[in-house]
């Protein structure tokens, strides 16, 4: 099980310095989100500084970009990193896609299935395996003259992963994706009882082996040896879980565990701007399901107990904030990384 760091917006210099630090500490890789900054340039800066890490986008927003553009970026990054890149794609939510990107969003699961098919068709063409000729429901690509063909390299077998939460998109992941970016707000009950069976159904429909599909799992890991050390991480985890929990599409996770009406309560607090009330709604019992909390010297074992045999990669959601505030924390996280990977 590989051990990665989740990171977001930064300068290229900061990205390179962070990558060097986490590589030296023993992490496996870095996962780049896309919020206020596209991930590609800082990822490239990090990859040049840390030649052993694996890099992935978790996720790059798919629909505002042509599948050709996504495939070209992935091809270049895979070549420049010697194959240490996975393309992670996601649909984002309708409001952002339509109102921030001015792109189409209708039928996102069907569109994502078609999008991944189009990206993979481009990659096959780049590998010189076949002429570009993709005709799908949403995307059609048939023109790739020689002068626009990317240069050849030996790392063209690029993994294309997607993020998914609900049953339809989970099945799409099983049909077409090489990996699934699990939502950070998840429980093992959700993974075992919902996500994995739904991915398996999609894989069966496509004649694929579900064992070939990797789970990439962001984790709210909160290590600390004293209540004072744990308190800010627990607060941060509860706040983030509460924020995600306001989304009605995620409310089933609370209901599955017997916690009724949590999303409604969270939305009431959010409407009042009551962040503290939102965090307090997430009880310690709930937190046990959605986060991994414990002493530093037990964190690796707790991560392995929960995710070994299920996750191909675990991604630390909260670690970067600690490392940015105190660069020496990278060494403590590095000990967890090395123990988790062993």
CSV table of C-alpha atoms in Angstrom, one decimal:
chain,number,residue,atom,x,y,z
A,1,UNK,CA,0.0,0.0,0.0
A,2,UNK,CA,1.5,3.3,-1.1
A,3,UNK,CA,1.5,6.4,1.0
A,4,UNK,CA,0.9,9.8,-0.7
A,5,UNK,CA,0.5,13.4,0.3
A,6,UNK,CA,-2.4,15.5,-0.9
A,7,UNK,CA,-1.5,19.0,-2.0
A,8,UNK,CA,-3.1,21.9,-3.7
A,9,UNK,CA,-2.2,25.4,-4.9
A,10,UNK,CA,1.3,26.7,-4.5
A,11,UNK,CA,4.1,28.4,-6.4
A,12,UNK,CA,6.4,26.2,-8.6
A,13,UNK,CA,9.3,26.8,-6.1
A,14,UNK,CA,7.1,25.8,-3.2
A,15,UNK,CA,5.9,22.7,-5.1
A,16,UNK,CA,9.5,21.6,-5.8
A,17,UNK,CA,10.6,22.2,-2.2
A,18,UNK,CA,7.7,20.2,-0.7
A,19,UNK,CA,8.3,17.4,-3.2
A,20,UNK,CA,11.9,17.2,-2.2
A,21,UNK,CA,11.0,17.1,1.5
A,22,UNK,CA,8.3,14.4,1.2
A,23,UNK,CA,10.5,12.3,-1.1
A,24,UNK,CA,13.4,12.5,1.4
A,25,UNK,CA,11.0,11.5,4.2
A,26,UNK,CA,9.9,8.3,2.5
A,27,UNK,CA,6.5,9.1,0.9
A,28,UNK,CA,5.5,7.3,-2.2
A,29,UNK,CA,4.0,10.1,-4.1
A,30,UNK,CA,1.9,13.3,-4.3
A,31,UNK,CA,-1.7,13.9,-5.3
A,32,UNK,CA,-2.6,17.3,-6.8
A,33,UNK,CA,-6.0,18.7,-6.5
A,34,UNK,CA,-7.5,21.3,-8.9
A,35,UNK,CA,-9.2,24.3,-7.2
A,36,UNK,CA,-8.0,27.8,-7.8
A,37,UNK,CA,-5.0,26.6,-9.8
A,38,UNK,CA,-4.5,24.0,-12.5
A,39,UNK,CA,-2.2,21.2,-11.3
A,40,UNK,CA,0.0,20.7,-14.3
A,41,UNK,CA,2.8,23.2,-13.9
A,42,UNK,CA,3.4,22.8,-10.1
A,43,UNK,CA,3.3,19.0,-10.7
A,44,UNK,CA,6.0,19.3,-13.3
A,45,UNK,CA,8.1,21.4,-11.0
A,46,UNK,CA,7.7,18.8,-8.2
A,47,UNK,CA,8.5,15.9,-10.5
A,48,UNK,CA,11.8,17.5,-11.6
A,49,UNK,CA,12.7,18.0,-7.9
A,50,UNK,CA,11.7,14.5,-6.7
A,51,UNK,CA,12.6,11.9,-9.3
A,52,UNK,CA,11.3,8.9,-7.3
A,53,UNK,CA,7.8,10.0,-6.4
A,54,UNK,CA,4.6,9.0,-8.3
A,55,UNK,CA,2.3,11.9,-9.2
A,56,UNK,CA,-1.4,11.9,-9.8
A,57,UNK,CA,-4.1,14.5,-10.3
A,58,UNK,CA,-6.9,14.0,-7.7
A,59,UNK,CA,-8.7,15.2,-9.5
A,60,UNK,CA,-8.3,17.3,-12.7
A,61,UNK,CA,-11.7,18.6,-13.8
A,62,UNK,CA,-12.6,16.7,-17.0
A,63,UNK,CA,-15.5,18.3,-18.8
A,64,UNK,CA,-14.2,21.8,-19.4
A,65,UNK,CA,-11.2,20.3,-21.3
A,66,UNK,CA,-11.3,18.4,-24.5
A,67,UNK,CA,-10.3,14.7,-24.1
A,68,UNK,CA,-7.5,15.4,-26.5
A,69,UNK,CA,-6.1,18.2,-24.3
A,70,UNK,CA,-6.2,15.9,-21.2
A,71,UNK,CA,-4.5,13.1,-23.1
A,72,UNK,CA,-1.8,15.4,-24.4
A,73,UNK,CA,-1.0,16.7,-21.0
A,74,UNK,CA,-1.0,13.2,-19.5
A,75,UNK,CA,1.3,12.0,-22.3
A,76,UNK,CA,3.8,14.7,-21.8
A,77,UNK,CA,3.8,14.3,-18.0
A,78,UNK,CA,4.2,10.5,-18.3
A,79,UNK,CA,7.1,10.9,-20.6
A,80,UNK,CA,8.9,13.5,-18.6
A,81,UNK,CA,8.5,11.6,-15.3
A,82,UNK,CA,9.5,8.2,-16.7
A,83,UNK,CA,6.0,6.8,-16.2
A,84,UNK,CA,5.5,8.2,-12.7
A,85,UNK,CA,2.2,9.8,-13.5
A,86,UNK,CA,-1.5,8.8,-13.3
A,87,UNK,CA,-4.2,10.9,-14.8
A,88,UNK,CA,-7.0,11.4,-12.3
A,89,UNK,CA,-10.2,12.9,-13.7
A,90,UNK,CA,-13.4,14.0,-12.1
A,91,UNK,CA,-16.7,15.6,-13.1
A,92,UNK,CA,-16.8,18.2,-10.4
A,93,UNK,CA,-20.3,19.5,-9.5
A,94,UNK,CA,-22.8,21.1,-11.9
A,95,UNK,CA,-22.5,24.6,-10.4
A,96,UNK,CA,-18.8,24.8,-11.0
A,97,UNK,CA,-18.8,23.1,-14.4
A,98,UNK,CA,-21.7,25.3,-15.8
A,99,UNK,CA,-21.2,28.6,-14.0
A,100,UNK,CA,-17.4,28.7,-13.4
A,101,UNK,CA,-16.2,26.9,-16.5
A,102,UNK,CA,-19.1,27.5,-18.8
A,103,UNK,CA,-19.1,23.9,-19.9
A,104,UNK,CA,-21.7,21.1,-20.5
A,105,UNK,CA,-22.6,18.9,-17.5
A,106,UNK,CA,-25.8,16.9,-18.5
A,107,UNK,CA,-25.7,13.2,-17.7
A,108,UNK,CA,-22.3,13.3,-16.0
A,109,UNK,CA,-21.8,9.5,-15.6
A,110,UNK,CA,-22.5,8.8,-19.3
A,111,UNK,CA,-20.4,11.8,-20.2
A,112,UNK,CA,-17.5,10.5,-18.0
A,113,UNK,CA,-17.7,7.1,-19.6
A,114,UNK,CA,-17.4,8.6,-23.0
A,115,UNK,CA,-14.7,11.0,-21.9
A,116,UNK,CA,-12.5,8.3,-20.6
A,117,UNK,CA,-13.0,6.3,-23.7
A,118,UNK,CA,-12.0,9.3,-25.8
A,119,UNK,CA,-8.9,9.9,-23.7
A,120,UNK,CA,-7.8,6.3,-24.0
A,121,UNK,CA,-8.4,6.4,-27.8
A,122,UNK,CA,-6.1,9.4,-28.0
A,123,UNK,CA,-3.4,7.5,-25.9
A,124,UNK,CA,-3.7,4.5,-28.2
A,125,UNK,CA,-3.1,6.8,-31.2
A,126,UNK,CA,-0.2,8.4,-29.4
A,127,UNK,CA,1.3,4.9,-28.9
A,128,UNK,CA,0.9,4.4,-32.6
A,129,UNK,CA,-1.3,1.4,-32.0
A,130,UNK,CA,-4.2,2.6,-34.1
A,131,UNK,CA,-5.4,5.6,-36.1
A,132,UNK,CA,-7.4,8.1,-34.1
A,133,UNK,CA,-11.0,7.3,-34.8
A,134,UNK,CA,-13.3,7.7,-31.8
A,135,UNK,CA,-17.1,8.1,-32.1
A,136,UNK,CA,-19.0,8.4,-28.9
A,137,UNK,CA,-22.2,9.9,-27.6
A,138,UNK,CA,-20.6,13.2,-26.5
A,139,UNK,CA,-17.1,13.2,-28.1
A,140,UNK,CA,-15.8,12.5,-31.6
A,141,UNK,CA,-12.1,12.6,-32.5
A,142,UNK,CA,-10.8,11.6,-35.9
A,143,UNK,CA,-8.1,14.0,-36.9
A,144,UNK,CA,-4.4,13.6,-35.9
A,145,UNK,CA,-2.0,14.6,-38.6
A,146,UNK,CA,1.6,13.5,-38.2
A,147,UNK,CA,2.8,17.0,-37.4
A,148,UNK,CA,0.4,17.1,-34.5
A,149,UNK,CA,1.3,13.7,-33.1
A,150,UNK,CA,3.1,13.9,-29.7
A,151,UNK,CA,6.7,12.6,-29.7
A,152,UNK,CA,7.1,8.9,-28.9
A,153,UNK,CA,8.3,7.7,-25.5
A,154,UNK,CA,8.3,4.4,-23.6
A,155,UNK,CA,5.8,5.3,-20.9
A,156,UNK,CA,2.5,5.5,-22.9
A,157,UNK,CA,0.6,2.9,-20.8
A,158,UNK,CA,-0.9,5.7,-18.7
A,159,UNK,CA,-3.4,4.9,-15.9
A,160,UNK,CA,-6.6,6.9,-16.2
A,161,UNK,CA,-8.5,7.1,-13.0
A,162,UNK,CA,-11.8,8.8,-12.1
A,163,UNK,CA,-13.5,10.0,-8.9
A,164,UNK,CA,-16.8,8.6,-8.0
A,165,UNK,CA,-19.3,8.5,-5.1
A,166,UNK,CA,-22.7,7.3,-6.3
A,167,UNK,CA,-23.8,4.0,-7.8
A,168,UNK,CA,-23.9,5.1,-11.4
A,169,UNK,CA,-20.5,6.7,-11.5
A,170,UNK,CA,-19.0,3.8,-9.4
A,171,UNK,CA,-20.2,1.4,-12.1
A,172,UNK,CA,-18.7,3.6,-14.8
A,173,UNK,CA,-15.4,3.4,-12.9
A,174,UNK,CA,-15.6,-0.3,-13.0
A,175,UNK,CA,-16.3,-0.3,-16.7
A,176,UNK,CA,-13.6,2.1,-18.0
A,177,UNK,CA,-11.2,3.4,-15.3
A,178,UNK,CA,-7.9,2.0,-14.1
A,179,UNK,CA,-8.5,3.4,-10.6
A,180,UNK,CA,-11.1,5.0,-8.4
A,181,UNK,CA,-10.4,8.2,-6.4
A,182,UNK,CA,-12.6,7.5,-3.4
A,183,UNK,CA,-14.2,10.6,-1.8
A,184,UNK,CA,-12.4,11.8,1.3
A,185,UNK,CA,-15.7,11.6,3.2
A,186,UNK,CA,-16.0,7.8,3.3
A,187,UNK,CA,-16.4,5.0,5.8
A,188,UNK,CA,-15.3,1.4,5.4
A,189,UNK,CA,-19.0,0.5,5.4
A,190,UNK,CA,-19.4,2.6,2.3
A,191,UNK,CA,-16.4,1.1,0.6
A,192,UNK,CA,-17.3,-2.5,1.3
A,193,UNK,CA,-21.1,-2.3,1.0
A,194,UNK,CA,-21.6,0.2,-1.7
A,195,UNK,CA,-18.5,1.3,-3.7
A,196,UNK,CA,-16.8,-2.0,-4.2
A,197,UNK,CA,-19.9,-3.9,-5.3
A,198,UNK,CA,-21.0,-1.1,-7.6
A,199,UNK,CA,-17.5,-1.0,-9.2
A,200,UNK,CA,-17.6,-4.8,-9.5
A,201,UNK,CA,-20.9,-4.6,-11.3
A,202,UNK,CA,-19.5,-2.2,-13.8
A,203,UNK,CA,-16.4,-4.3,-14.3
A,204,UNK,CA,-18.5,-7.4,-14.9
A,205,UNK,CA,-20.6,-5.6,-17.4
A,206,UNK,CA,-17.4,-4.7,-19.3
A,207,UNK,CA,-15.7,-8.1,-18.9
A,208,UNK,CA,-13.0,-6.7,-16.7
A,209,UNK,CA,-11.4,-8.0,-13.6
A,210,UNK,CA,-12.2,-5.8,-10.6
A,211,UNK,CA,-8.9,-6.7,-9.0
A,212,UNK,CA,-7.2,-4.7,-11.7
A,213,UNK,CA,-8.9,-1.4,-10.6
A,214,UNK,CA,-6.9,0.5,-7.9
A,215,UNK,CA,-8.5,2.4,-5.1
A,216,UNK,CA,-6.8,5.7,-4.3
A,217,UNK,CA,-8.1,6.7,-0.9
A,218,UNK,CA,-7.7,10.2,0.8
A,219,UNK,CA,-7.7,9.8,4.5
A,220,UNK,CA,-8.5,12.2,7.4
A,221,UNK,CA,-5.5,10.9,9.4
A,222,UNK,CA,-5.0,12.7,12.7
A,223,UNK,CA,-1.9,11.6,14.6
A,224,UNK,CA,-1.0,13.0,18.0
A,225,UNK,CA,0.4,11.9,21.4
A,226,UNK,CA,-1.4,14.4,23.6
A,227,UNK,CA,-4.9,15.9,23.6
A,228,UNK,CA,-3.4,19.2,22.9
A,229,UNK,CA,-1.6,17.9,19.9
A,230,UNK,CA,-4.7,16.1,18.6
A,231,UNK,CA,-7.2,18.9,19.2
A,232,UNK,CA,-6.5,21.0,16.1
A,233,UNK,CA,-6.4,18.0,13.8
A,234,UNK,CA,-9.6,16.6,15.1
A,235,UNK,CA,-11.2,20.0,14.8
A,236,UNK,CA,-9.9,20.3,11.2
A,237,UNK,CA,-11.2,16.8,10.4
A,238,UNK,CA,-14.6,17.4,11.9
A,239,UNK,CA,-15.0,20.7,10.1
A,240,UNK,CA,-14.1,19.2,6.7
A,241,UNK,CA,-16.4,16.2,7.2
A,242,UNK,CA,-19.2,18.6,8.2
A,243,UNK,CA,-18.6,20.7,5.1
A,244,UNK,CA,-18.8,17.6,2.8
A,245,UNK,CA,-21.7,16.3,4.9
A,246,UNK,CA,-23.9,19.3,3.9
A,247,UNK,CA,-24.2,17.8,0.4
A,248,UNK,CA,-27.5,15.9,0.1
A,249,UNK,CA,-25.9,13.3,-2.2
A,250,UNK,CA,-23.6,12.3,0.6
A,251,UNK,CA,-26.2,12.0,3.4
A,252,UNK,CA,-26.7,8.3,2.9
A,253,UNK,CA,-23.3,7.7,4.6
A,254,UNK,CA,-24.7,9.1,7.8
A,255,UNK,CA,-27.9,7.2,7.4
A,256,UNK,CA,-26.1,3.9,6.7
A,257,UNK,CA,-24.5,4.2,10.1
A,258,UNK,CA,-27.7,5.0,11.9
A,259,UNK,CA,-27.1,8.7,12.2
A,260,UNK,CA,-30.4,10.2,11.0
A,261,UNK,CA,-30.9,13.9,10.1
A,262,UNK,CA,-27.2,14.8,10.2
A,263,UNK,CA,-27.1,16.5,6.8
A,264,UNK,CA,-30.2,18.6,7.6
A,265,UNK,CA,-28.6,19.7,10.8
A,266,UNK,CA,-25.3,20.6,9.1
A,267,UNK,CA,-27.2,22.6,6.4
A,268,UNK,CA,-29.0,24.6,9.1
A,269,UNK,CA,-25.7,25.5,10.8
A,270,UNK,CA,-24.2,26.4,7.4
A,271,UNK,CA,-27.1,28.7,6.5
A,272,UNK,CA,-26.3,30.6,9.7
A,273,UNK,CA,-22.6,30.7,9.1
A,274,UNK,CA,-22.1,28.6,12.3
A,275,UNK,CA,-18.9,26.7,11.5
A,276,UNK,CA,-18.4,25.7,15.1
A,277,UNK,CA,-21.9,24.2,15.2
A,278,UNK,CA,-21.2,22.3,12.1
A,279,UNK,CA,-18.0,20.8,13.5
A,280,UNK,CA,-19.8,20.0,16.8
A,281,UNK,CA,-22.5,18.0,14.9
A,282,UNK,CA,-19.8,15.5,14.0
A,283,UNK,CA,-19.5,13.5,17.2
A,284,UNK,CA,-16.5,11.6,18.3
A,285,UNK,CA,-18.4,8.4,17.5
A,286,UNK,CA,-19.0,9.6,13.9
A,287,UNK,CA,-15.4,10.7,13.6
A,288,UNK,CA,-14.2,7.1,14.3
A,289,UNK,CA,-15.9,6.0,11.1
A,290,UNK,CA,-14.7,8.9,8.9
A,291,UNK,CA,-11.2,9.4,10.2
A,292,UNK,CA,-8.1,7.6,11.6
A,293,UNK,CA,-7.1,9.1,15.0
A,294,UNK,CA,-4.4,7.9,17.2
A,295,UNK,CA,-0.8,8.2,18.6
A,296,UNK,CA,2.0,8.7,16.1
A,297,UNK,CA,3.6,5.3,16.8
A,298,UNK,CA,0.2,3.6,16.1
A,299,UNK,CA,-0.9,5.5,13.0
A,300,UNK,CA,0.8,3.3,10.4
A,301,UNK,CA,-0.7,0.1,12.0
A,302,UNK,CA,-4.2,1.8,12.2
A,303,UNK,CA,-4.0,2.8,8.5
A,304,UNK,CA,-2.9,-0.7,7.5
A,305,UNK,CA,-5.6,-2.3,9.7
A,306,UNK,CA,-8.3,-0.2,7.9
A,307,UNK,CA,-7.1,-0.1,4.4
A,308,UNK,CA,-4.6,-2.8,3.6
A,309,UNK,CA,-5.9,-5.2,1.0
A,310,UNK,CA,-8.4,-2.6,-0.1
A,311,UNK,CA,-6.5,0.6,-1.0
A,312,UNK,CA,-3.6,0.7,-3.5
A,313,UNK,CA,-2.7,4.1,-2.3
A,314,UNK,CA,-3.7,6.1,0.9
A,315,UNK,CA,-3.4,9.8,0.6
A,316,UNK,CA,-2.9,12.0,3.7
A,317,UNK,CA,-5.5,14.8,3.5
A,318,UNK,CA,-4.4,16.9,6.5
A,319,UNK,CA,-0.6,16.4,6.5
A,320,UNK,CA,0.3,19.2,4.2
A,321,UNK,CA,-1.2,21.9,6.5
A,322,UNK,CA,1.0,20.6,9.4
A,323,UNK,CA,4.1,20.5,7.2
A,324,UNK,CA,3.6,24.0,5.8
A,325,UNK,CA,3.3,25.3,9.4
A,326,UNK,CA,6.2,23.3,10.8
A,327,UNK,CA,8.5,21.8,8.1
A,328,UNK,CA,10.0,19.5,10.7
A,329,UNK,CA,6.7,17.6,10.8
A,330,UNK,CA,7.6,16.0,7.5
A,331,UNK,CA,9.9,13.7,9.4
A,332,UNK,CA,7.2,12.5,11.7
A,333,UNK,CA,4.9,11.9,8.8
A,334,UNK,CA,7.8,10.2,7.0
A,335,UNK,CA,8.1,7.7,9.7
A,336,UNK,CA,4.4,6.9,9.3
A,337,UNK,CA,4.9,6.7,5.5
A,338,UNK,CA,7.8,4.2,5.8
A,339,UNK,CA,6.0,2.0,8.3
A,340,UNK,CA,2.8,2.0,6.2
A,341,UNK,CA,4.7,1.0,3.1
A,342,UNK,CA,6.7,-1.8,4.8
